[in-house]
mmCIF file of C-alpha atoms in Angstrom:
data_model
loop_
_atom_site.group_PDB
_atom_site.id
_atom_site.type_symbol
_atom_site.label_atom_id
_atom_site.label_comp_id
_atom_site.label_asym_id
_atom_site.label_seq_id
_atom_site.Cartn_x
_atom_site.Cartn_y
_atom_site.Cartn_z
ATOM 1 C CA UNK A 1 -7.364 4.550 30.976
ATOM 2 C CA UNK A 2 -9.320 3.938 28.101
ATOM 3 C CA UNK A 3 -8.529 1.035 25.660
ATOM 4 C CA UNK A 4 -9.730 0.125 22.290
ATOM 5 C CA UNK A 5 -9.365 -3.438 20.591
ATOM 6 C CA UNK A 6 -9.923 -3.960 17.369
ATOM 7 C CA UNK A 7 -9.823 -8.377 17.245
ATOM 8 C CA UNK A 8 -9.625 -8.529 13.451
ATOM 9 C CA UNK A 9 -6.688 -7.493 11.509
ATOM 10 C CA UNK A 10 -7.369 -8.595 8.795
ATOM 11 C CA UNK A 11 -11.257 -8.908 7.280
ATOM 12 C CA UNK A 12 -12.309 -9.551 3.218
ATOM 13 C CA UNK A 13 -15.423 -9.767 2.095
ATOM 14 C CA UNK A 14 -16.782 -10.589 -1.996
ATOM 15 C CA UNK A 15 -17.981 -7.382 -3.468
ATOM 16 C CA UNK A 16 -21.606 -6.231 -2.886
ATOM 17 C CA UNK A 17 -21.895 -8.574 0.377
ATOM 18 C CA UNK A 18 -22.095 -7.450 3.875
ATOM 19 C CA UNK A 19 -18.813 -7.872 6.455
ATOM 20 C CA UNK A 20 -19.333 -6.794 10.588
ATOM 21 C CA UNK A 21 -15.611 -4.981 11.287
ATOM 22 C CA UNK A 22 -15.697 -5.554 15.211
ATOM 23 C CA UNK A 23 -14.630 -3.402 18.045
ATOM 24 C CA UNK A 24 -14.468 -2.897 21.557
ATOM 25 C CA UNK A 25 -13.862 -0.766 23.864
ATOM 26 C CA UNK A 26 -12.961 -0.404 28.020
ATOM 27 C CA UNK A 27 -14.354 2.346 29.692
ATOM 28 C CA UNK A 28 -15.671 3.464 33.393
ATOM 29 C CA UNK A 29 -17.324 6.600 31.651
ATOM 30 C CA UNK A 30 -21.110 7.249 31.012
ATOM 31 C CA UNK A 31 -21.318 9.526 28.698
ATOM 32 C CA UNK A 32 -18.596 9.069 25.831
ATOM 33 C CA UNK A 33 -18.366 9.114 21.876
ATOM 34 C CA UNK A 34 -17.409 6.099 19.573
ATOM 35 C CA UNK A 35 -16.087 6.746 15.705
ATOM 36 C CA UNK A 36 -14.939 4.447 12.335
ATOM 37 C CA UNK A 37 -12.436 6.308 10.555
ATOM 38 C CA UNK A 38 -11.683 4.753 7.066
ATOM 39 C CA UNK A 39 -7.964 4.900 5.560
ATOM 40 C CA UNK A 40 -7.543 4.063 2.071
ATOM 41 C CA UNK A 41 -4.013 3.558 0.917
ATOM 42 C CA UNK A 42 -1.823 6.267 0.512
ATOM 43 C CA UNK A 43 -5.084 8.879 0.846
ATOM 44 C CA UNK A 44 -6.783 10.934 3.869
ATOM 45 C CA UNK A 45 -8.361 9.422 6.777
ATOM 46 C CA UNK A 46 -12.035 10.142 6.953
ATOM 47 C CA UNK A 47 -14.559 9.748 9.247
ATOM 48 C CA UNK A 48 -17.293 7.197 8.870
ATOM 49 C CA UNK A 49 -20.030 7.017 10.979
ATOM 50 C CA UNK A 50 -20.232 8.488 14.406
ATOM 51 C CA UNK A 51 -22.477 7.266 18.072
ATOM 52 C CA UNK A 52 -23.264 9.095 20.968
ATOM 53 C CA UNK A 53 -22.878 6.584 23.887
ATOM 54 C CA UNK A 54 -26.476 8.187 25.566
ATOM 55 C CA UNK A 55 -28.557 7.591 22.395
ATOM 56 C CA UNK A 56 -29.911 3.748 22.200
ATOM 57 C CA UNK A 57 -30.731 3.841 18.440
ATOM 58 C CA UNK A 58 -27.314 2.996 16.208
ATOM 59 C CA UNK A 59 -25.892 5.103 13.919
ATOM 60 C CA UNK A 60 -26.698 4.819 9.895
ATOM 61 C CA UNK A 61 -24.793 6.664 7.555
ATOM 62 C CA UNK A 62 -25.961 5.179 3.785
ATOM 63 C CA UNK A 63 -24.418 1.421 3.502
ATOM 64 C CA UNK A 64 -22.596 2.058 6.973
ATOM 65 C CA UNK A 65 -24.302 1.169 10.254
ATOM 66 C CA UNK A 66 -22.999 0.078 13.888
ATOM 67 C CA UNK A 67 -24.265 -2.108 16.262
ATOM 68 C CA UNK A 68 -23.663 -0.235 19.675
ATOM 69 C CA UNK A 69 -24.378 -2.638 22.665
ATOM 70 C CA UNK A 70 -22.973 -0.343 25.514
ATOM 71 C CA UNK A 71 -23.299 -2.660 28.344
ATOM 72 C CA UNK A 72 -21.023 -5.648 26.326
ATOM 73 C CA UNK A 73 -19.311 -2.430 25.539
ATOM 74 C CA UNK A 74 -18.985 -3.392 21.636
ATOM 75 C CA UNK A 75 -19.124 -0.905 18.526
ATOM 76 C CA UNK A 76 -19.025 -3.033 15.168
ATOM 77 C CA UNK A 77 -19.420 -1.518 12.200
ATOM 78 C CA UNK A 78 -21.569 -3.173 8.902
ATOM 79 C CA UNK A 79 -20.762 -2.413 5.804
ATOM 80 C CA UNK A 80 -23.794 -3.573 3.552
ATOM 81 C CA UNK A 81 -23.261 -4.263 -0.289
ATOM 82 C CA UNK A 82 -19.519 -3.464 -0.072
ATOM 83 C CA UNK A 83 -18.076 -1.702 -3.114
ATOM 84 C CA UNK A 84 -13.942 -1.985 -4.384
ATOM 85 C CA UNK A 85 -13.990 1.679 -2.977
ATOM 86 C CA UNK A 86 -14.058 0.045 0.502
ATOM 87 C CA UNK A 87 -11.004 -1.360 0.292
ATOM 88 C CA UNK A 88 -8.745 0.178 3.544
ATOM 89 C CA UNK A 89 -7.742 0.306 6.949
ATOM 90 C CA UNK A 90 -10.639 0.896 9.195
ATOM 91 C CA UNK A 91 -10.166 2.514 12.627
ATOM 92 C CA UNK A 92 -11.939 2.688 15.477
ATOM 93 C CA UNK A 93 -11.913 5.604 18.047
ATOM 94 C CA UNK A 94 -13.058 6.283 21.510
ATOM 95 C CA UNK A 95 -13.601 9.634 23.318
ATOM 96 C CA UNK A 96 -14.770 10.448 26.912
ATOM 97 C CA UNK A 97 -15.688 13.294 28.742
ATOM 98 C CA UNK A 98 -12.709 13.204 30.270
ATOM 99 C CA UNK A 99 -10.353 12.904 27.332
ATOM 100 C CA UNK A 100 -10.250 16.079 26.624
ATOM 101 C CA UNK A 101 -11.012 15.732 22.893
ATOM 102 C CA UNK A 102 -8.234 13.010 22.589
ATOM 103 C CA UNK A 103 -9.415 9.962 20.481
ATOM 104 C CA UNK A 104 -7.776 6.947 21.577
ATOM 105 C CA UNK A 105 -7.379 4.452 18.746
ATOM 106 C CA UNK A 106 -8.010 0.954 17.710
ATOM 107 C CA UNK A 107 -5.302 -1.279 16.291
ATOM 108 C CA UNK A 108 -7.183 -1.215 13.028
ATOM 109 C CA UNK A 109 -8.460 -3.972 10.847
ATOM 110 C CA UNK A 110 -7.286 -3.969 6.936
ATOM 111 C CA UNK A 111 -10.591 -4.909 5.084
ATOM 112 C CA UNK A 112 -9.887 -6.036 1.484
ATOM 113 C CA UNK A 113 -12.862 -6.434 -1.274
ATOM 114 C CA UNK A 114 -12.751 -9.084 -3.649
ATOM 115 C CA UNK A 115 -14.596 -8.598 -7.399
ATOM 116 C CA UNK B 1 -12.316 24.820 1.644
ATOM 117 C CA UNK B 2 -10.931 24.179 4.864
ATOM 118 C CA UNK B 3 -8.262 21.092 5.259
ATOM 119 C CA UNK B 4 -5.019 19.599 6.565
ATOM 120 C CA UNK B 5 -2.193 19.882 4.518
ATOM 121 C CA UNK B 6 1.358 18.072 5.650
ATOM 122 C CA UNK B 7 4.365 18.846 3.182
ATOM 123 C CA UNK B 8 6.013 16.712 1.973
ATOM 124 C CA UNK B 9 4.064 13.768 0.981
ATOM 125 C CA UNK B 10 7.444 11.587 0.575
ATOM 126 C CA UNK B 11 10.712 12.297 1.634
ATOM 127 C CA UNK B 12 13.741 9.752 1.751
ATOM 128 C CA UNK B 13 16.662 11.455 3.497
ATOM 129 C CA UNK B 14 20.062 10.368 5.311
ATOM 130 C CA UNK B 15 20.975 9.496 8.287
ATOM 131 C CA UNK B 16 21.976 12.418 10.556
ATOM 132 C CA UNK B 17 19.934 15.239 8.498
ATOM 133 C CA UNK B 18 17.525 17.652 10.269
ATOM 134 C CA UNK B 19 13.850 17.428 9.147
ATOM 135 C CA UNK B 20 11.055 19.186 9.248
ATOM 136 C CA UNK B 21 7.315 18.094 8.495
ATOM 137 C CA UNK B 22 5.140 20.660 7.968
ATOM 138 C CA UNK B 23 1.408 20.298 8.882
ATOM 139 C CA UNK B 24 -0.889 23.415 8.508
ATOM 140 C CA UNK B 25 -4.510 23.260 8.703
ATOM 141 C CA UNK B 26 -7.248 25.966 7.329
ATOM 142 C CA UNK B 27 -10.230 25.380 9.480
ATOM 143 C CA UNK B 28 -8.999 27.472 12.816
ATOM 144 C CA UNK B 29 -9.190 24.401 15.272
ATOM 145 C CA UNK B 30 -6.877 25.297 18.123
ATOM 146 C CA UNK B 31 -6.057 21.671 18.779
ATOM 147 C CA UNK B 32 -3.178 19.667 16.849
ATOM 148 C CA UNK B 33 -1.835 16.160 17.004
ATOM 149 C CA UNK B 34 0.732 13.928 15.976
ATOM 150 C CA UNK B 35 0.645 10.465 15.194
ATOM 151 C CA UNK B 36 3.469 7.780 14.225
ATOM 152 C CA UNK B 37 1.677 5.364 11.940
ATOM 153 C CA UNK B 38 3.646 1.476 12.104
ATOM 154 C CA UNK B 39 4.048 -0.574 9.034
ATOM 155 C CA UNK B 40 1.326 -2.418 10.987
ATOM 156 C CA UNK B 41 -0.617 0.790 10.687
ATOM 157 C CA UNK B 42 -1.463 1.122 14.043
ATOM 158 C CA UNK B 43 -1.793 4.545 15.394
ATOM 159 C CA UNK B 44 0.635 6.196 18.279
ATOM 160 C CA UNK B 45 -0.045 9.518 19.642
ATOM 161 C CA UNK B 46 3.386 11.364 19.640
ATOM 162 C CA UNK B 47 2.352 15.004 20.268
ATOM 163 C CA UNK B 48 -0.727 17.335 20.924
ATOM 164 C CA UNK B 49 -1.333 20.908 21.535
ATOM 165 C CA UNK B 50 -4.430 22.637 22.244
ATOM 166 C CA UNK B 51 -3.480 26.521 21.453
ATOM 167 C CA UNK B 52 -0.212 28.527 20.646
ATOM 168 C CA UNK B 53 2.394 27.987 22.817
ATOM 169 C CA UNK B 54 0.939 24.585 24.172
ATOM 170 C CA UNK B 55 2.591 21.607 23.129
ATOM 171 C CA UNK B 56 2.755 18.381 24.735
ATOM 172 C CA UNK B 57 4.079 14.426 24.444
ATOM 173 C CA UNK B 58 2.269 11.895 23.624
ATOM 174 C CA UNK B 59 1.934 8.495 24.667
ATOM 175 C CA UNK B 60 4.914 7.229 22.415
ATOM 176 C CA UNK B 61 8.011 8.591 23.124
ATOM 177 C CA UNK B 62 9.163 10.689 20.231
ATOM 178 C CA UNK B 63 12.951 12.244 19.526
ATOM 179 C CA UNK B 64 11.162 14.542 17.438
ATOM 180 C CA UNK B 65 10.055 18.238 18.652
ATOM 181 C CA UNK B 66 6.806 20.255 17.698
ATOM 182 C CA UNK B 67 6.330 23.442 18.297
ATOM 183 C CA UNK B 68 2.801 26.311 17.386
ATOM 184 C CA UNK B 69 3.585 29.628 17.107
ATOM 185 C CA UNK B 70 0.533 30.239 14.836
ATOM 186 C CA UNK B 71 -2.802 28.407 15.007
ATOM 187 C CA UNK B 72 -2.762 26.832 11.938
ATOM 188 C CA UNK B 73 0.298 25.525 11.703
ATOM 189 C CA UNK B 74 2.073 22.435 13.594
ATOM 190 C CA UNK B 75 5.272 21.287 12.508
ATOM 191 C CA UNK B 76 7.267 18.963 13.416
ATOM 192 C CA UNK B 77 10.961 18.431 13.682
ATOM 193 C CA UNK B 78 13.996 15.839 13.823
ATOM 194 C CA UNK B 79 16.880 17.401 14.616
ATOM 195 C CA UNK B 80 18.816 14.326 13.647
ATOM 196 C CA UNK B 81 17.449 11.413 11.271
ATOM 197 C CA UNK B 82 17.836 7.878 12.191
ATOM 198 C CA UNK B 83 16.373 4.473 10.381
ATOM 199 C CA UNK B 84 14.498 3.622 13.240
ATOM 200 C CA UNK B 85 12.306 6.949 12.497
ATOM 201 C CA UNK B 86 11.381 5.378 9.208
ATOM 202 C CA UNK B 87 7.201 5.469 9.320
ATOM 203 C CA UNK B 88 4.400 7.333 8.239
ATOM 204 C CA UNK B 89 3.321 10.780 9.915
ATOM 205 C CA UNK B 90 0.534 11.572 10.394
ATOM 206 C CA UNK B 91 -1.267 14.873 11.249
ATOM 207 C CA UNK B 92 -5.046 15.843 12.581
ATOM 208 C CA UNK B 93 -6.848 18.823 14.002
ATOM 209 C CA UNK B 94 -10.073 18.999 15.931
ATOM 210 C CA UNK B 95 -12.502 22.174 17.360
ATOM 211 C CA UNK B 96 -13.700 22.193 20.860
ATOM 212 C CA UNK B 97 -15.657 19.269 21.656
ATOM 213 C CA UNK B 98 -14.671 17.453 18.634
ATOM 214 C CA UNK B 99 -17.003 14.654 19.608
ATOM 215 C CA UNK B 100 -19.877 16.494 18.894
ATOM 216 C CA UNK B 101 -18.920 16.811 15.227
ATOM 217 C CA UNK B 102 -16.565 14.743 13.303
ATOM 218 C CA UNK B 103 -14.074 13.950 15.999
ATOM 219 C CA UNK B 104 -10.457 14.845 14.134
ATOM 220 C CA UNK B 105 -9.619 16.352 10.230
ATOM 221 C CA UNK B 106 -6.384 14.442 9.258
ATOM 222 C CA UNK B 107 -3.823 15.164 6.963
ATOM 223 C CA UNK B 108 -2.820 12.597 3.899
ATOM 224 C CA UNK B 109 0.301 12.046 5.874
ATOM 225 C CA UNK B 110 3.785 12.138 4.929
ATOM 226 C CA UNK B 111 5.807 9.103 4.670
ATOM 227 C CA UNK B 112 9.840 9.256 5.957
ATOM 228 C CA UNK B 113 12.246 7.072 4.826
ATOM 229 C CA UNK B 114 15.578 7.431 6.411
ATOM 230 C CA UNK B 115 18.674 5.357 5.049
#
């Protein structure tokens, strides 16, 4: 089975630095999908940033990027000049070709973002 | 525009009561899911389904009961409150191969108190 660790519980970083959330993950697939969902208190769950485990180059999405290394099999995500609007629970997910669409989740890390 | 709506957002009920949660999405996905959410905020997988008439348990055992008569709709019951189901519930939907796209659409959650 697939897991997914998520070491930090608890990150904070000064507003408009950069903080590295880190993740990773055990698998014995190839081909499989990694995701950072963001949770902001009492609001939705929304996806982040998304990587395709057979594409090298990492994922950018604006101030988000990840650093995918598959054979350490780590997924950390960088949040560059963080903003108070970053402030949450950040999750990260795993899915496999096997999984049958199932997402199995990190342990999530609470970042807070000081002013 | 399409989304995940659970009812209610808050509910604070008595030990014993029935409850329902009510989770209805607008976006056609045929597959569902369930999650407890801890005070810690980690994520537990309670129940799936992947069409009408599917429904299946999680990996943390739940008392509570879903069923999907219609496709956009998911709710799910206790047929008898306790404090120890105190925690947040959370609902998502995802298409066929959801890791293509955006992995899972969640709901804002709704969080039960029981006392």
């Amino acid at each position: 089975a697939q897991t997914v660790t998520q070491s930090q519980p608890e990150m904070s970083v000064q507003e408009a630095e950069t903080v590295t959330l880190s993740c990773t993950y055990d698998t014995s697939e190839s081909d499989y999908y990694l995701f950072w969902y963001k949770q902001p208190p009492s609001r939705q769950m929304i996806l982040v940033i998304r990587q395709e485990a057979y594409k090298q180059q990492n994922a950018t999405e604006n101030r988000f990027s990840v650093n995918f290394q598959k054979a350490a099999k780590s997924f950390s995500l960088k949040i560059s000049d963080s903003q108070l609007g970053d402030a949450a629970m950040y999750f990260c997910a795993y899915t496999g070709d096997n999984a049958g669409n199932m997402l199995t989740f990190g342990g999530g890390t609470r970042l807070m973002v000081k002013p | 525009e399409a989304d995940i709506y659970q009812t209610p957002r808050y509910l604070v009920i008595g030990t014993g009561k029935k409850i329902t949660l009510e989770c209805s999405q607008t976006m056609g996905h045929d597959k569902m899911y369930w999650y407890q959410q801890d005070p810690g905020m980690e994520l537990h997988l309670i129940h799936y389904s992947y069409g009408v008439n599917s429904t299946e348990k999680g990996d943390l055992s739940s008392e509570s009961t879903v069923s999907r008569i219609r496709t956009e709709h998911f709710p799910l019951t206790l047929e008898s409150a306790r404090p120890s189901h105190t925690s947040q519930y959370l609902c998502a939907s995802s298409e066929e191969g959801a890791y293509l796209h955006g992995g899972y659409t969640f709901g804002s959650g709704t969080r039960l108190t029981v006392v």
